[in-house]
Short mmCIF file of C-alpha atoms and ligand atoms in Angstrom, two decimals:
data_model
loop_
_atom_site.label_atom_id
_atom_site.label_comp_id
_atom_site.label_asym_id
_atom_site.label_seq_id
_atom_site.Cartn_x
_atom_site.Cartn_y
_atom_site.Cartn_z
CA MET N 109 -34.22 -30.61 -106.73
CA THR N 110 -31.07 -30.45 -104.67
CA ARG N 111 -30.47 -33.41 -102.46
CA LYS N 112 -27.92 -32.92 -99.69
CA LYS N 113 -24.93 -35.12 -100.46
CA MET N 114 -23.85 -37.80 -98.01
CA MET N 115 -20.42 -39.28 -97.34
CA ALA N 116 -20.56 -42.32 -95.06
CA GLY N 117 -17.58 -44.34 -93.89
CA ASN N 118 -18.20 -48.03 -93.35
CA TRP N 119 -15.29 -49.06 -91.16
CA LYS N 120 -16.33 -52.75 -91.34
CA MET N 121 -14.47 -54.88 -88.72
CA ASN N 122 -11.62 -52.40 -88.25
CA LYS N 123 -10.49 -50.32 -85.27
CA THR N 124 -10.46 -51.20 -81.59
CA VAL N 125 -11.95 -48.59 -79.26
CA ALA N 126 -8.56 -46.95 -78.75
CA GLU N 127 -7.93 -46.87 -82.50
CA ALA N 128 -11.45 -45.66 -83.25
CA VAL N 129 -11.06 -42.74 -80.84
CA VAL N 130 -7.84 -41.73 -82.61
CA LEU N 131 -9.40 -41.92 -86.10
CA THR N 132 -12.55 -40.08 -85.01
CA GLN N 133 -10.42 -37.40 -83.40
CA ASP N 134 -8.32 -37.12 -86.57
CA ILE N 135 -11.46 -36.70 -88.69
CA SER N 136 -12.94 -34.23 -86.22
CA ASN N 137 -9.71 -32.19 -86.29
CA GLN N 138 -10.11 -31.78 -90.05
CA TYR N 139 -13.72 -30.65 -89.72
CA ASP N 140 -14.54 -27.39 -91.37
CA LYS N 141 -17.81 -25.45 -91.07
CA GLU N 142 -18.26 -26.00 -94.82
CA TRP N 143 -18.84 -29.69 -94.06
CA GLU N 144 -22.33 -28.72 -92.87
CA GLY N 145 -23.23 -28.83 -96.57
CA VAL N 146 -22.75 -32.61 -96.53
CA ASP N 147 -24.18 -35.30 -94.26
CA VAL N 148 -21.02 -36.93 -92.92
CA VAL N 149 -21.51 -40.30 -91.20
CA LEU N 150 -19.05 -42.62 -89.48
CA CYS N 151 -20.11 -46.27 -89.18
CA PRO N 152 -17.62 -48.00 -86.89
CA PRO N 153 -18.08 -51.40 -85.20
CA PHE N 154 -20.71 -51.53 -82.42
CA VAL N 155 -18.25 -51.20 -79.54
CA ASP N 156 -16.78 -48.03 -81.07
CA LEU N 157 -20.08 -46.21 -81.59
CA LYS N 158 -20.39 -44.62 -78.17
CA PRO N 159 -16.70 -43.63 -77.89
CA ALA N 160 -16.80 -42.11 -81.40
CA LYS N 161 -20.02 -40.26 -80.60
CA THR N 162 -18.48 -38.92 -77.37
CA VAL N 163 -15.52 -37.46 -79.30
CA LEU N 164 -17.81 -35.85 -81.91
CA ASP N 165 -20.16 -34.41 -79.28
CA PHE N 166 -17.27 -33.03 -77.24
CA ASP N 167 -15.90 -31.30 -80.34
CA LYS N 168 -19.39 -30.08 -81.32
CA VAL N 169 -18.89 -31.13 -84.95
CA LYS N 170 -21.82 -32.02 -87.21
CA ILE N 171 -20.78 -35.58 -87.97
CA SER N 172 -23.21 -38.45 -87.30
CA VAL N 173 -22.59 -42.01 -86.28
CA GLY N 174 -24.23 -45.05 -87.83
CA ALA N 175 -24.18 -48.77 -87.07
CA GLN N 176 -23.34 -51.52 -89.56
CA ASN N 177 -26.11 -53.91 -88.57
CA VAL N 178 -29.09 -54.34 -86.23
CA HIS N 179 -31.63 -56.96 -85.21
CA TRP N 180 -35.29 -56.39 -85.94
CA GLU N 181 -36.72 -57.68 -82.65
CA PRO N 182 -37.06 -55.09 -79.86
CA GLU N 183 -35.39 -57.26 -77.20
CA GLY N 184 -35.08 -60.83 -75.98
CA ALA N 185 -33.11 -64.04 -76.31
CA PHE N 186 -31.05 -63.21 -79.41
CA THR N 187 -27.48 -63.83 -78.31
CA GLY N 188 -24.99 -61.54 -79.95
CA GLU N 189 -27.54 -59.17 -81.44
CA ILE N 190 -28.11 -55.43 -80.96
CA SER N 191 -31.52 -53.71 -81.01
CA VAL N 192 -32.72 -50.47 -82.58
CA ALA N 193 -33.39 -49.00 -79.10
CA MET N 194 -29.79 -49.72 -78.04
CA LEU N 195 -28.51 -47.81 -81.07
CA LYS N 196 -31.00 -45.00 -80.63
CA GLU N 197 -30.05 -44.44 -76.99
CA ILE N 198 -26.41 -43.82 -77.84
CA GLY N 199 -27.30 -41.30 -80.54
CA CYS N 200 -26.99 -43.42 -83.65
CA GLU N 201 -28.78 -41.70 -86.54
CA TYR N 202 -28.13 -44.22 -89.31
CA CYS N 203 -27.68 -47.95 -89.74
CA ILE N 204 -26.36 -49.87 -92.73
CA VAL N 205 -28.54 -52.86 -93.68
CA GLY N 206 -28.09 -55.60 -96.22
CA HIS N 207 -24.43 -54.99 -96.97
CA SER N 208 -23.27 -57.60 -99.48
CA GLU N 209 -20.78 -58.97 -96.93
CA ARG N 210 -23.70 -59.68 -94.59
CA ARG N 211 -25.75 -61.16 -97.38
CA THR N 212 -23.01 -63.45 -98.67
CA LEU N 213 -21.01 -64.26 -95.51
CA PHE N 214 -23.81 -64.29 -92.94
CA GLY N 215 -26.81 -65.45 -94.95
CA GLU N 216 -28.82 -62.26 -94.74
CA THR N 217 -31.86 -62.57 -97.00
CA ASP N 218 -34.07 -59.92 -98.61
CA GLU N 219 -36.70 -60.77 -96.01
CA MET N 220 -34.28 -60.08 -93.14
CA VAL N 221 -33.18 -56.84 -94.80
CA ASN N 222 -36.83 -55.82 -94.99
CA LYS N 223 -37.42 -56.63 -91.30
CA LYS N 224 -34.36 -54.62 -90.29
CA THR N 225 -35.32 -51.69 -92.51
CA ARG N 226 -38.82 -51.61 -91.03
CA ALA N 227 -37.58 -51.89 -87.45
CA LEU N 228 -35.10 -49.04 -87.97
CA ILE N 229 -37.72 -46.75 -89.51
CA ALA N 230 -40.17 -47.54 -86.71
CA GLY N 231 -37.45 -46.72 -84.18
CA GLY N 232 -36.42 -43.43 -85.79
CA ILE N 233 -33.07 -44.48 -87.29
CA ALA N 234 -32.47 -43.93 -91.01
CA PRO N 235 -31.55 -47.15 -92.83
CA ILE N 236 -28.78 -47.14 -95.43
CA VAL N 237 -30.02 -50.05 -97.53
CA CYS N 238 -27.27 -51.71 -99.56
CA VAL N 239 -27.98 -53.33 -102.90
CA GLY N 240 -25.67 -54.58 -105.62
CA GLU N 241 -25.00 -57.33 -108.11
CA SER N 242 -22.28 -59.96 -108.41
CA LEU N 243 -20.09 -60.17 -111.48
CA ALA N 244 -22.10 -63.18 -112.65
CA VAL N 245 -25.33 -61.16 -112.57
CA ARG N 246 -23.66 -58.26 -114.41
CA ASP N 247 -22.20 -60.58 -117.03
CA ALA N 248 -25.64 -62.10 -117.56
CA GLY N 249 -27.00 -58.61 -118.30
CA GLU N 250 -29.39 -58.75 -115.35
CA THR N 251 -27.99 -55.99 -113.15
CA GLU N 252 -30.91 -53.57 -113.12
CA GLU N 253 -33.51 -56.27 -112.68
CA TYR N 254 -31.55 -57.80 -109.78
CA VAL N 255 -30.77 -54.54 -107.98
CA CYS N 256 -34.28 -53.13 -108.38
CA ALA N 257 -35.76 -56.36 -106.99
CA GLN N 258 -33.53 -55.90 -103.92
CA VAL N 259 -34.85 -52.34 -103.53
CA ARG N 260 -38.47 -53.52 -103.78
CA ALA N 261 -37.87 -56.29 -101.25
CA ALA N 262 -36.13 -53.99 -98.75
CA PHE N 263 -38.98 -51.46 -98.80
CA ALA N 264 -41.88 -53.95 -98.92
CA GLY N 265 -44.76 -52.99 -96.65
CA LEU N 266 -43.59 -49.40 -96.16
CA ASP N 267 -45.18 -46.18 -97.42
CA ALA N 268 -43.81 -42.90 -98.78
CA VAL N 269 -43.87 -41.13 -95.41
CA GLU N 270 -42.05 -43.98 -93.70
CA VAL N 271 -39.21 -44.17 -96.22
CA LYS N 272 -38.60 -40.43 -96.45
CA ASP N 273 -35.27 -40.52 -94.55
CA ALA N 274 -34.06 -43.86 -95.95
CA VAL N 275 -30.91 -43.98 -98.07
CA VAL N 276 -30.00 -46.57 -100.71
CA ALA N 277 -26.37 -47.49 -101.39
CA TYR N 278 -25.61 -49.14 -104.71
CA GLU N 279 -22.51 -51.27 -104.21
CA PRO N 280 -21.60 -53.65 -107.02
CA ILE N 281 -20.03 -56.65 -105.27
CA TRP N 282 -17.26 -56.91 -107.89
CA ALA N 283 -16.11 -53.38 -107.00
CA ILE N 284 -15.93 -53.77 -103.21
CA GLY N 285 -12.40 -53.88 -101.86
CA THR N 286 -11.10 -54.92 -105.26
CA GLY N 287 -9.78 -51.58 -106.47
CA ARG N 288 -12.06 -52.05 -109.47
CA THR N 289 -14.59 -49.19 -109.49
CA ALA N 290 -17.71 -49.06 -111.60
CA THR N 291 -17.30 -46.43 -114.28
CA PRO N 292 -19.28 -43.26 -113.57
CA GLU N 293 -21.63 -44.27 -116.42
CA GLN N 294 -22.20 -47.78 -115.03
CA ALA N 295 -22.84 -46.42 -111.53
CA GLN N 296 -25.12 -43.65 -112.80
CA GLU N 297 -27.17 -46.10 -114.85
CA VAL N 298 -27.94 -48.33 -111.89
CA CYS N 299 -28.48 -45.44 -109.43
CA ALA N 300 -31.00 -43.96 -111.89
CA ALA N 301 -32.76 -47.34 -112.09
CA VAL N 302 -32.88 -47.46 -108.27
CA ARG N 303 -34.47 -44.01 -108.21
CA ALA N 304 -36.99 -45.02 -110.88
CA THR N 305 -37.94 -48.02 -108.74
CA VAL N 306 -38.42 -45.77 -105.70
CA ALA N 307 -40.63 -43.53 -107.87
CA GLU N 308 -42.68 -46.54 -108.94
CA LEU N 309 -43.13 -47.60 -105.33
CA PHE N 310 -43.62 -44.28 -103.56
CA GLY N 311 -44.05 -41.56 -106.17
CA GLU N 312 -41.80 -39.08 -107.90
CA GLU N 313 -41.41 -36.66 -104.99
CA THR N 314 -40.12 -39.33 -102.62
CA ALA N 315 -37.75 -40.58 -105.32
CA GLN N 316 -36.39 -37.11 -105.96
CA ASN N 317 -35.75 -36.61 -102.24
CA MET N 318 -34.09 -39.97 -101.52
CA ARG N 319 -30.31 -40.15 -101.45
CA VAL N 320 -28.75 -42.89 -103.58
CA LEU N 321 -25.08 -43.48 -102.79
CA TYR N 322 -22.40 -45.35 -104.71
CA GLY N 323 -19.96 -47.67 -102.93
CA GLY N 324 -17.11 -49.86 -104.16
CA SER N 325 -13.48 -48.72 -104.26
CA MET N 326 -14.50 -45.05 -104.19
CA LYS N 327 -11.44 -42.98 -103.36
CA PRO N 328 -10.05 -39.46 -103.82
CA GLU N 329 -8.71 -40.41 -107.28
CA ASN N 330 -12.09 -41.40 -108.71
CA VAL N 331 -14.63 -39.52 -106.60
CA GLU N 332 -15.01 -36.52 -108.91
CA GLY N 333 -16.36 -38.46 -111.88
CA LEU N 334 -18.83 -40.39 -109.73
CA ILE N 335 -20.12 -37.57 -107.56
CA CYS N 336 -21.05 -35.32 -110.49
CA GLN N 337 -23.50 -37.89 -111.88
CA PRO N 338 -27.11 -36.72 -111.57
CA ASP N 339 -28.34 -39.74 -109.60
CA ILE N 340 -25.32 -40.29 -107.34
CA ASP N 341 -25.76 -38.40 -104.09
CA GLY N 342 -22.60 -39.43 -102.28
CA GLY N 343 -20.61 -42.45 -101.24
CA LEU N 344 -20.46 -45.39 -98.87
CA ILE N 345 -16.75 -45.81 -98.35
CA GLY N 346 -14.77 -48.78 -97.06
CA GLY N 347 -10.97 -48.63 -97.29
CA ALA N 348 -10.65 -44.90 -98.01
CA ALA N 349 -12.70 -44.08 -94.88
CA LEU N 350 -10.04 -45.54 -92.60
CA LYS N 351 -7.64 -42.63 -93.09
CA ALA N 352 -8.68 -39.13 -92.06
CA ALA N 353 -6.86 -37.51 -94.99
CA SER N 354 -8.58 -39.54 -97.72
CA PHE N 355 -11.97 -39.36 -95.99
CA ARG N 356 -11.64 -35.56 -95.81
CA GLN N 357 -10.93 -35.43 -99.55
CA LEU N 358 -14.05 -37.48 -100.22
CA VAL N 359 -16.21 -35.23 -98.04
CA GLU N 360 -14.78 -32.12 -99.69
CA ALA N 361 -15.40 -33.54 -103.17
CA CYS N 362 -19.11 -33.33 -102.30
CA LEU N 363 -18.82 -29.57 -101.77
CA SER N 364 -17.38 -28.59 -105.11
P1 13P A 556 -14.36 -50.32 -100.41
O1 13P A 556 -14.52 -48.79 -100.48
O2 13P A 556 -13.25 -50.75 -99.52
O3 13P A 556 -14.38 -50.94 -101.76
O4 13P A 556 -15.71 -50.83 -99.67
C1 13P A 556 -16.94 -50.40 -100.11
C2 13P A 556 -17.97 -50.87 -99.15
O5 13P A 556 -18.26 -52.05 -99.06
C3 13P A 556 -18.64 -49.88 -98.29
O6 13P A 556 -19.73 -50.40 -97.65
#
């Protein structure tokens, strides 16, 4: 089984439109035909999605754009929210859901993550479902139980056909933006447990086809050890995705 690797940049709340166009152009300028062997995704803030997509389309490079959040309702009185159809129309192929920053800072629950995941799948956008434990959970020895429960909750009510394009990103909260990466062994262990949970829910074939990413201080200096693990299919990158040079190194690490 060879899953196509994925390198996704989560820009979080960084880059104005003008800055996003510059960074997208910088990344596009580094594009090499070899990159077709990796699914490369840029997830800038909402307002940057269309400008970034325009740059990528103009350059005819195979790099996708993804959003960082979405609302599950199709339309209506939900001030400040963005729908699946709005993302779809501008060519968004992916959307991050359940990032730990949204769970902890904005009160996103497992139930909301599930609603978003289902709405995205119904609307033809692949969810990148984020899961991950706090340091307290890890110290209590409950990491796998906690993370696998998040996976089950996110995919509740869905079947194997529906989840076939979904991606899971394992991001231990204690490793995000801290410079403290999970060791390759720690990351592999949890990513394997995520895949086993997907197998339990949807069968072995679906589990073998689903990409499981690692995120949390992944950078050119530590990518090699993580990416060669059997159950780690790429990365969801914060800080190191904000510079074209380091992002290129991360993409190229997926090719070797
Ligand atoms: P850092 O790579 O900055 O640790 O962020 C990881 C992350 O949260 C990606 O979603």
